XYZ file of C-alpha atoms in Angstrom:
579
model
C 97.243 76.273 81.840
C 99.681 73.169 82.111
C 102.381 72.571 79.810
C 103.006 69.631 77.470
C 106.542 68.135 77.869
C 105.843 65.484 75.344
C 108.139 67.266 72.970
C 111.012 66.015 75.151
C 109.857 62.529 76.186
C 106.301 60.735 75.808
C 106.500 59.672 79.293
C 109.222 60.182 82.372
C 110.785 57.032 81.339
C 113.733 56.663 83.713
C 115.682 53.824 82.037
C 115.099 55.623 78.505
C 116.467 59.034 79.859
C 119.353 57.358 81.795
C 120.257 55.516 78.488
C 120.311 59.019 76.442
C 122.458 60.499 79.141
C 124.875 57.734 79.101
C 125.308 57.650 75.221
C 125.952 61.493 75.461
C 128.638 60.778 78.181
C 130.361 58.159 75.888
C 130.348 60.386 73.244
C 131.778 63.045 75.372
C 134.528 60.565 76.359
C 135.455 59.918 72.850
C 135.247 63.633 71.868
C 137.959 64.483 74.518
C 140.227 61.612 73.498
C 139.886 63.062 69.721
C 140.662 66.720 70.667
C 142.783 66.895 73.844
C 146.140 66.338 72.020
C 145.123 68.138 68.897
C 144.528 71.427 71.072
C 148.051 72.776 70.736
C 149.717 75.928 68.826
C 149.694 73.734 65.598
C 145.986 73.028 65.419
C 144.362 74.469 62.340
C 141.400 76.775 62.204
C 139.173 73.989 60.244
C 140.069 71.525 63.262
C 139.044 74.116 65.762
C 135.742 74.826 63.606
C 134.963 71.241 63.792
C 135.425 71.025 67.569
C 132.959 73.588 68.100
C 130.465 72.110 66.045
C 130.728 68.644 67.354
C 130.801 70.263 70.889
C 127.540 72.102 70.143
C 125.670 68.861 69.016
C 127.007 67.002 72.263
C 125.574 70.024 74.402
C 122.271 69.834 72.563
C 121.651 66.297 73.048
C 122.882 66.208 76.573
C 120.779 69.208 77.574
C 117.563 67.742 76.030
C 117.155 65.196 78.893
C 118.419 67.564 81.773
C 115.932 70.429 80.861
C 113.137 67.948 80.704
C 114.078 66.668 84.154
C 114.423 70.207 85.605
C 111.067 71.005 84.146
C 109.310 67.903 85.505
C 110.857 68.460 89.042
C 109.683 72.261 88.855
C 106.133 71.246 88.364
C 106.177 68.771 91.461
C 109.180 68.806 93.694
C 107.532 66.419 95.819
C 106.991 63.733 92.891
C 109.298 60.709 93.377
C 109.855 60.007 89.721
C 110.545 63.682 89.196
C 113.056 63.656 92.182
C 114.977 60.673 90.756
C 115.154 61.975 87.339
C 116.428 65.290 88.433
C 119.109 63.478 90.579
C 120.120 61.274 87.532
C 120.297 64.347 85.262
C 122.411 66.166 87.615
C 124.607 63.409 88.257
C 125.298 62.909 84.344
C 125.484 66.677 84.001
C 128.459 66.830 86.483
C 130.030 63.725 84.872
C 129.827 65.183 81.376
C 131.310 68.490 82.787
C 134.065 66.761 84.341
C 135.004 64.740 81.350
C 135.033 67.922 79.198
C 136.839 70.089 81.609
C 140.472 69.173 80.234
C 139.519 70.627 77.027
C 138.987 74.131 78.587
C 142.475 73.746 80.325
C 143.970 72.901 76.945
C 142.405 75.907 75.144
C 143.719 78.373 77.826
C 147.173 76.994 77.209
C 147.215 78.542 73.687
C 148.893 81.703 73.208
C 147.122 85.004 72.684
C 148.685 85.173 69.196
C 147.237 81.893 68.395
C 143.763 82.779 69.644
C 143.803 86.056 67.749
C 144.672 84.102 64.467
C 141.781 81.448 65.095
C 139.419 84.497 65.816
C 140.029 86.024 62.392
C 139.860 82.612 60.709
C 136.720 81.477 62.220
C 134.480 84.793 62.533
C 131.419 82.745 63.467
C 133.101 81.830 66.682
C 135.216 84.902 67.089
C 133.519 85.894 70.253
C 133.719 82.443 71.930
C 137.531 82.756 71.179
C 137.694 86.207 72.665
C 136.137 84.798 75.926
C 138.716 82.269 76.016
C 141.306 84.830 76.032
C 139.527 86.906 78.926
C 138.983 83.643 81.000
C 142.809 82.320 80.466
C 144.144 83.502 83.749
C 141.119 82.135 85.685
C 141.313 78.568 84.138
C 143.109 76.161 86.338
C 145.028 73.011 85.686
C 143.419 70.150 83.908
C 143.338 68.118 87.128
C 141.962 71.038 89.013
C 139.238 71.824 86.690
C 138.398 67.961 86.687
C 137.941 67.911 90.289
C 135.849 71.227 90.412
C 133.617 69.788 87.812
C 133.216 66.364 89.334
C 132.496 67.604 92.886
C 130.083 70.354 91.631
C 127.151 68.025 91.987
C 127.975 67.657 95.889
C 128.891 71.286 96.465
C 126.839 74.530 96.416
C 124.276 73.206 93.569
C 123.387 70.384 95.900
C 122.764 72.717 98.829
C 120.700 74.943 96.645
C 118.677 72.017 95.619
C 118.019 71.078 99.262
C 117.015 74.883 99.924
C 114.480 74.779 97.001
C 113.052 71.393 98.142
C 112.918 72.602 101.726
C 111.118 75.822 101.035
C 108.945 74.502 98.166
C 107.408 72.009 100.801
C 106.320 74.701 103.080
C 102.512 75.079 103.895
C 100.861 78.057 105.508
C 97.753 77.744 107.475
C 96.125 81.204 107.580
C 92.465 82.355 108.256
C 90.801 84.331 105.450
C 87.401 85.484 105.749
C 86.576 83.568 108.713
C 87.879 80.114 106.958
C 91.114 78.571 107.604
C 92.982 77.776 104.427
C 96.405 75.970 103.700
C 98.252 77.972 101.215
C 101.522 77.529 99.365
C 104.411 80.290 99.521
C 103.301 81.808 96.244
C 99.751 82.133 97.452
C 100.770 83.647 100.719
C 103.147 86.307 99.028
C 100.074 86.959 96.621
C 98.293 88.276 99.824
C 100.728 91.362 99.995
C 98.341 92.779 97.539
C 95.212 91.900 99.586
C 92.909 95.021 100.219
C 92.631 93.834 103.873
C 95.717 95.551 105.887
C 95.567 93.067 108.723
C 95.702 90.135 106.416
C 98.774 91.298 104.546
C 100.553 91.830 107.783
C 99.404 88.522 109.294
C 100.480 86.733 106.044
C 103.843 88.175 105.730
C 104.690 87.626 109.342
C 103.398 83.844 108.983
C 105.736 83.567 105.744
C 109.027 85.060 106.994
C 108.644 83.282 110.333
C 108.463 80.130 108.658
C 111.766 80.614 107.289
C 113.136 81.719 110.627
C 111.727 78.441 112.184
C 114.347 76.619 109.902
C 117.239 79.205 110.577
C 119.859 76.650 111.487
C 119.292 74.792 108.255
C 118.892 77.896 105.987
C 121.753 79.727 107.765
C 124.313 76.945 107.559
C 123.171 76.179 103.886
C 123.895 79.720 102.843
C 127.164 79.921 104.798
C 128.311 76.996 102.875
C 127.043 78.280 99.704
C 129.118 81.430 100.080
C 132.306 79.584 101.273
C 132.037 77.323 98.334
C 131.505 80.020 95.763
C 134.145 82.530 97.441
C 136.709 79.561 97.476
C 136.516 78.741 93.819
C 136.620 82.453 93.048
C 139.961 82.593 95.072
C 141.462 79.540 93.422
C 140.697 81.180 90.094
C 142.537 84.205 91.055
C 139.514 86.568 90.864
C 140.131 89.971 92.765
C 136.653 89.567 94.510
C 133.958 86.828 94.602
C 131.466 88.843 92.609
C 134.103 89.441 89.901
C 133.707 85.716 88.819
C 129.990 86.406 88.056
C 131.019 89.728 86.466
C 133.192 88.190 83.980
C 130.515 85.455 83.055
C 128.021 88.281 82.748
C 130.522 90.143 80.417
C 130.738 93.257 82.458
C 133.475 95.020 84.346
C 133.717 95.000 88.188
C 133.925 99.025 87.753
C 130.501 99.119 85.806
C 128.672 97.037 88.600
C 130.103 99.077 91.151
C 129.007 102.295 89.333
C 125.416 100.961 88.957
C 125.026 99.888 92.574
C 126.486 103.297 93.662
C 124.118 105.115 91.295
C 120.961 103.145 92.462
C 121.669 103.662 96.102
C 122.028 107.433 95.374
C 118.738 107.492 93.975
C 116.747 105.697 96.730
C 115.140 109.001 97.416
C 112.702 108.154 94.632
C 111.532 105.175 96.887
C 111.316 107.512 99.851
C 109.250 110.042 97.904
C 106.973 107.365 96.384
C 106.068 105.606 99.839
C 105.660 108.690 101.654
C 103.160 109.949 98.909
C 101.285 106.415 98.926
C 100.882 106.597 102.844
C 99.316 109.926 102.504
C 97.112 108.470 99.705
C 96.017 105.644 101.472
C 95.801 107.696 104.782
C 97.692 105.213 106.798
C 100.973 104.308 108.171
C 102.563 101.825 106.069
C 104.796 98.848 107.055
C 106.933 96.698 104.700
C 103.834 94.389 104.348
C 102.039 97.283 102.791
C 104.242 98.255 99.973
C 102.408 96.267 97.420
C 98.742 97.175 98.984
C 96.043 98.100 96.418
C 94.593 101.486 96.576
C 91.301 100.420 96.417
C 89.300 97.603 98.099
C 88.247 95.860 95.101
C 91.429 95.200 93.177
C 90.615 93.953 89.533
C 91.128 90.213 89.044
C 92.078 88.723 85.645
C 91.284 85.319 84.271
C 94.153 83.531 82.669
C 92.437 83.988 79.245
C 92.049 87.814 79.905
C 95.803 87.887 80.833
C 96.470 86.012 77.652
C 94.556 88.395 75.592
C 96.116 91.460 77.118
C 99.544 90.223 76.529
C 99.184 89.220 73.077
C 97.525 92.292 71.975
C 100.537 94.314 73.313
C 103.027 92.150 71.599
C 101.154 91.935 68.367
C 100.751 95.806 68.375
C 104.360 96.131 68.653
C 105.354 93.581 66.025
C 103.400 90.878 63.920
C 106.424 88.330 64.239
C 106.952 89.018 67.853
C 103.134 88.500 68.376
C 103.143 85.160 66.678
C 105.987 83.675 68.655
C 104.621 84.697 71.858
C 101.095 83.279 70.832
C 102.808 79.922 69.874
C 103.444 79.435 73.778
C 99.640 79.236 74.281
C 98.908 77.229 71.193
C 101.553 74.674 71.810
C 100.860 74.236 75.632
C 104.297 75.777 76.705
C 103.358 77.434 79.921
C 102.439 76.019 83.288
C 100.442 78.752 85.155
C 98.334 76.687 87.619
C 99.157 76.538 91.208
C 99.547 72.997 92.469
C 101.065 71.392 95.751
C 104.848 70.987 95.319
C 105.399 73.406 92.582
C 108.147 75.737 92.856
C 107.447 79.305 93.654
C 107.985 82.349 91.498
C 108.226 82.353 87.708
C 110.877 81.437 84.985
C 111.265 80.698 81.391
C 113.469 77.691 80.575
C 115.356 77.382 77.237
C 118.529 75.297 77.198
C 118.976 74.544 73.491
C 118.528 75.990 70.032
C 116.498 72.868 69.003
C 113.585 72.982 71.650
C 111.363 75.948 72.009
C 111.315 77.621 75.409
C 108.865 76.831 78.197
C 107.306 79.238 80.785
C 106.404 78.502 84.451
C 104.526 80.909 86.747
C 102.052 80.828 89.638
C 99.003 82.833 88.254
C 96.756 84.056 91.044
C 94.947 86.536 88.894
C 96.242 89.991 89.962
C 97.703 92.633 87.611
C 101.077 91.785 88.845
C 100.407 88.181 87.396
C 99.572 89.778 84.062
C 102.854 91.626 84.063
C 104.754 88.444 85.192
C 103.342 86.507 82.196
C 104.408 89.497 79.870
C 107.895 89.283 81.350
C 108.411 85.513 81.117
C 106.934 85.604 77.467
C 109.536 88.333 76.723
C 112.099 85.716 77.792
C 110.416 83.278 75.526
C 110.751 85.604 72.588
C 114.373 86.142 73.191
C 114.906 82.667 73.663
C 113.214 81.690 70.344
C 114.599 84.711 68.209
C 118.363 83.796 69.434
C 117.685 80.191 68.191
C 118.944 81.786 64.851
C 122.516 81.305 66.523
C 124.410 78.200 66.961
C 124.511 76.851 70.513
C 127.768 78.402 71.575
C 126.451 81.826 70.472
C 122.843 81.201 71.841
C 122.661 82.200 75.342
C 123.202 85.695 76.557
C 125.011 86.733 79.699
C 122.566 87.401 82.855
C 122.881 91.206 82.095
C 121.347 90.939 78.691
C 118.997 88.030 79.639
C 116.560 90.247 81.079
C 116.221 92.706 78.246
C 113.244 91.469 76.278
C 111.292 90.414 79.317
C 111.435 93.735 80.916
C 110.804 95.340 77.313
C 107.606 93.118 77.161
C 106.434 94.495 80.642
C 106.690 98.111 79.272
C 104.473 97.164 76.185
C 101.830 95.702 78.306
C 102.219 98.758 80.642
C 101.695 101.359 78.004
C 98.709 99.298 76.613
C 96.763 99.151 79.772
C 97.756 102.708 80.728
C 96.376 104.000 77.604
C 93.055 102.390 78.149
C 92.503 104.037 81.684
C 91.993 107.502 82.889
C 91.574 109.382 86.380
C 92.409 107.506 89.543
C 92.367 104.182 87.796
C 95.178 105.329 85.692
C 97.095 106.849 88.481
C 97.174 104.106 90.619
C 98.145 101.712 87.780
C 101.072 103.886 87.219
C 101.816 103.769 90.768
C 101.471 99.902 90.873
C 103.966 99.671 87.920
C 106.307 101.858 89.661
C 106.232 99.447 92.731
C 107.080 96.547 90.587
C 110.041 98.625 88.910
C 111.310 99.455 92.464
C 111.211 95.648 93.217
C 113.361 94.829 90.186
C 115.646 97.918 90.389
C 116.022 99.018 93.979
C 115.213 95.880 95.832
C 117.508 93.915 93.713
C 120.226 96.327 94.134
C 119.581 95.959 97.883
C 119.893 92.240 97.650
C 123.194 92.648 95.766
C 124.510 95.100 98.603
C 123.489 92.641 101.159
C 125.223 89.642 99.150
C 128.369 91.453 99.071
C 128.412 92.537 102.816
C 127.317 88.846 103.669
C 130.223 87.394 101.596
C 132.715 89.804 103.250
C 131.367 88.826 106.730
C 131.605 85.045 106.102
C 135.100 85.540 104.887
C 136.145 87.691 107.684
C 134.565 85.735 110.506
C 134.603 82.160 109.115
C 130.733 82.047 109.438
C 127.720 84.564 109.936
C 124.814 83.493 112.224
C 121.217 83.993 111.056
C 121.022 86.934 113.256
C 124.001 88.679 111.947
C 122.869 88.193 108.403
C 119.292 89.505 109.534
C 120.751 92.598 110.904
C 122.985 93.224 107.736
C 119.558 92.900 105.877
C 117.961 95.348 108.388
C 120.458 98.124 107.516
C 119.926 97.767 103.724
C 116.173 97.893 104.252
C 116.670 101.136 106.123
C 118.851 102.643 103.163
C 116.282 101.697 100.556
C 113.099 102.855 102.481
C 114.460 105.180 105.067
C 111.630 106.629 107.221
C 109.079 106.021 104.555
C 107.428 102.821 105.995
C 107.981 100.830 109.165
C 110.008 97.826 109.231
C 108.656 94.829 111.088
C 111.022 92.544 112.870
C 110.388 89.472 110.543
C 111.144 91.520 107.483
C 114.693 91.152 108.446
C 114.351 87.504 108.028
C 113.417 88.019 104.267
C 117.098 87.603 102.902
C 116.653 84.032 103.766
C 113.629 83.607 101.188
C 115.443 85.086 98.333
C 116.328 81.911 96.164
C 118.671 83.628 93.745
C 121.324 84.053 96.547
C 121.497 80.352 97.200
C 121.436 79.014 93.551
C 123.180 81.702 91.623
C 125.309 84.033 93.873
C 125.503 87.486 92.679
C 122.902 87.034 90.231
C 120.545 89.615 91.374
C 122.145 92.873 90.164
C 121.635 91.617 86.586
C 117.782 92.525 87.071
C 118.594 96.159 87.704
C 121.347 96.423 85.093
C 118.950 95.065 82.594
C 116.098 97.419 83.792
C 118.238 100.232 83.082
C 119.203 99.135 79.795
C 115.530 98.450 78.832
C 114.578 101.871 79.917
C 117.066 103.252 77.610
C 115.887 100.969 74.862
C 112.173 101.913 75.460
C 112.961 105.443 75.238
C 114.684 104.885 71.926
C 111.389 102.699 70.925
C 109.052 105.940 71.888
C 111.454 108.437 69.849
C 111.709 106.309 66.760
C 108.292 104.332 66.871
C 108.382 101.392 64.237
C 111.681 102.216 62.851
C 113.232 100.818 66.031
C 111.467 97.392 65.752
C 113.858 95.799 63.165
C 116.848 96.855 65.346
C 115.379 95.399 68.488
C 114.281 92.300 66.887
C 118.039 91.946 65.292
C 119.405 92.616 68.928
C 117.264 89.679 70.170
C 118.421 87.452 67.173
C 122.014 88.119 68.042
C 121.781 86.107 71.115
C 125.285 85.920 72.742
C 127.232 86.187 69.669
C 129.047 89.415 70.813
C 129.778 91.315 73.900
C 126.728 93.480 75.243
C 128.652 96.676 74.802
C 129.084 96.036 71.281
C 125.631 94.733 70.543
C 123.808 97.848 72.171
C 126.195 100.334 70.516
C 124.641 99.082 67.445
C 121.290 100.615 68.348
C 122.730 103.910 69.799
C 123.414 102.802 73.561
C 126.659 103.697 75.212
C 126.803 101.602 78.694
C 130.215 103.225 79.259
C 128.606 106.564 80.053
C 127.483 107.279 83.726
C 124.779 109.540 82.558
C 123.257 106.499 80.605
C 122.431 104.831 84.090
C 121.340 108.031 85.653
C 118.945 108.661 82.637
C 117.056 105.527 83.955
C 116.273 106.841 87.331
C 115.439 110.261 85.796
C 112.692 108.308 83.704
C 111.288 106.798 86.805
C 111.222 110.087 88.652
C 109.267 111.478 85.745
C 106.751 108.541 86.057
C 106.396 109.531 89.683
C 105.917 113.155 89.001
C 102.952 112.165 86.741
C 101.013 110.944 89.642
C 101.960 113.051 92.735
């Protein structure tokens, strides 16, 4: 399936899109002239309300061409028009951020008493004002903010785009069943699920060694991304680089540290599982085998079959949710086909409250792709329901952004599991555990690696590809212990993780959200259909309040350590079902 982007523009008309961006830039310039002097202790609540509304409309209009350019580029990173549009939209995005940046500094100058008063008088924007209070000490002077905004296009964002272009261009020649084939990175990674053990090992060795071949480019790119991010965090007076992401995610440093600590303490679940899998498969496992199928004839799914499974699961949960998810197929808002130049992985894109979300994945037909479809459509459900909010309250922090996606995977998991029995059921549970390990323990491992990599680069001024690979090897040993062998090429895996390049310290959000979702899903299993309205209301809330307060409304207290530990007990119970 290919998506239809004509809801944005009929054709990728560079001049038309450039004109739209220029118009928004001019409006932003006038907007700043209007409000820069008004933002002081005497500004009225009505003036602030009007400010927010005008700002929201500016963002809605400006993000439409930016999102379109991003989707077009994701579809084919080698297309010259897409590349040009992407560059233009990034340039204007930076210019618009630069021109608006003085307003952020102006609001930061308001007293806490004034901000408290405004919060009470404009309740629809109270959380936005609360965030200004929290960010006050990290917002720089007007000129400094303007410089950071102006240079964003040529700093870490530009380097992460370079990384994306480089790695998306990789082609892999590999012999399969006596025939040499040229595959994309997504197709090679899919071979981790091949029933042929030699092919799995050969594919992953080829994959990671391709990244190692560009070690100078990738290593230097990562070093500069880290330095740029850490420098900004230091200038903004954050105690640690990760603190900048934590504030953006509306979580405390302490809660993230506790999550990482508890997850690491529970890696014995991973060790126990892979020792069992090695016995079940009667072979010594390497990291190339952690997703190996248990039978030689792994079931393949057509895209239509995957669609039917996912829709049935969402409709069984809730009619409204089912209709929203089905609209992605009816309105051609999914790109699932594997084509040259397309970015790897999967995502759901929603920028504004006025354009429905779009989904990208690389569908190869295995059960993991069915779950990925369920995952991304969960994002799509969340992005659609939260359009009930105005733009400022629309987007959730990363720690909440994965809720609906992982919840959707659990819905599909239970649907498929209940239709299976015997070994087929056991192996399906095992496969789901492996995917859950990937989004909890592996993301935790990535987060631990990132923290140490940033510390090493800060301490020594840089870190070589070899030093970073050694750090990563140590983390692999902690996660897997002696349950699997670690081939040398797997120590280069860090270089293939796009999140650490384009969004430093993103990865722990997956684990955070998975723990939250397990708590939510257990509530659903306890309450049944009575839970559904509460869940829908949570998704409709978008980012209008803090995660802690939104979750408290449905009986989840994320301040308690036992809440986080309960997620791992749930996983251990799943494991005990099959061993």
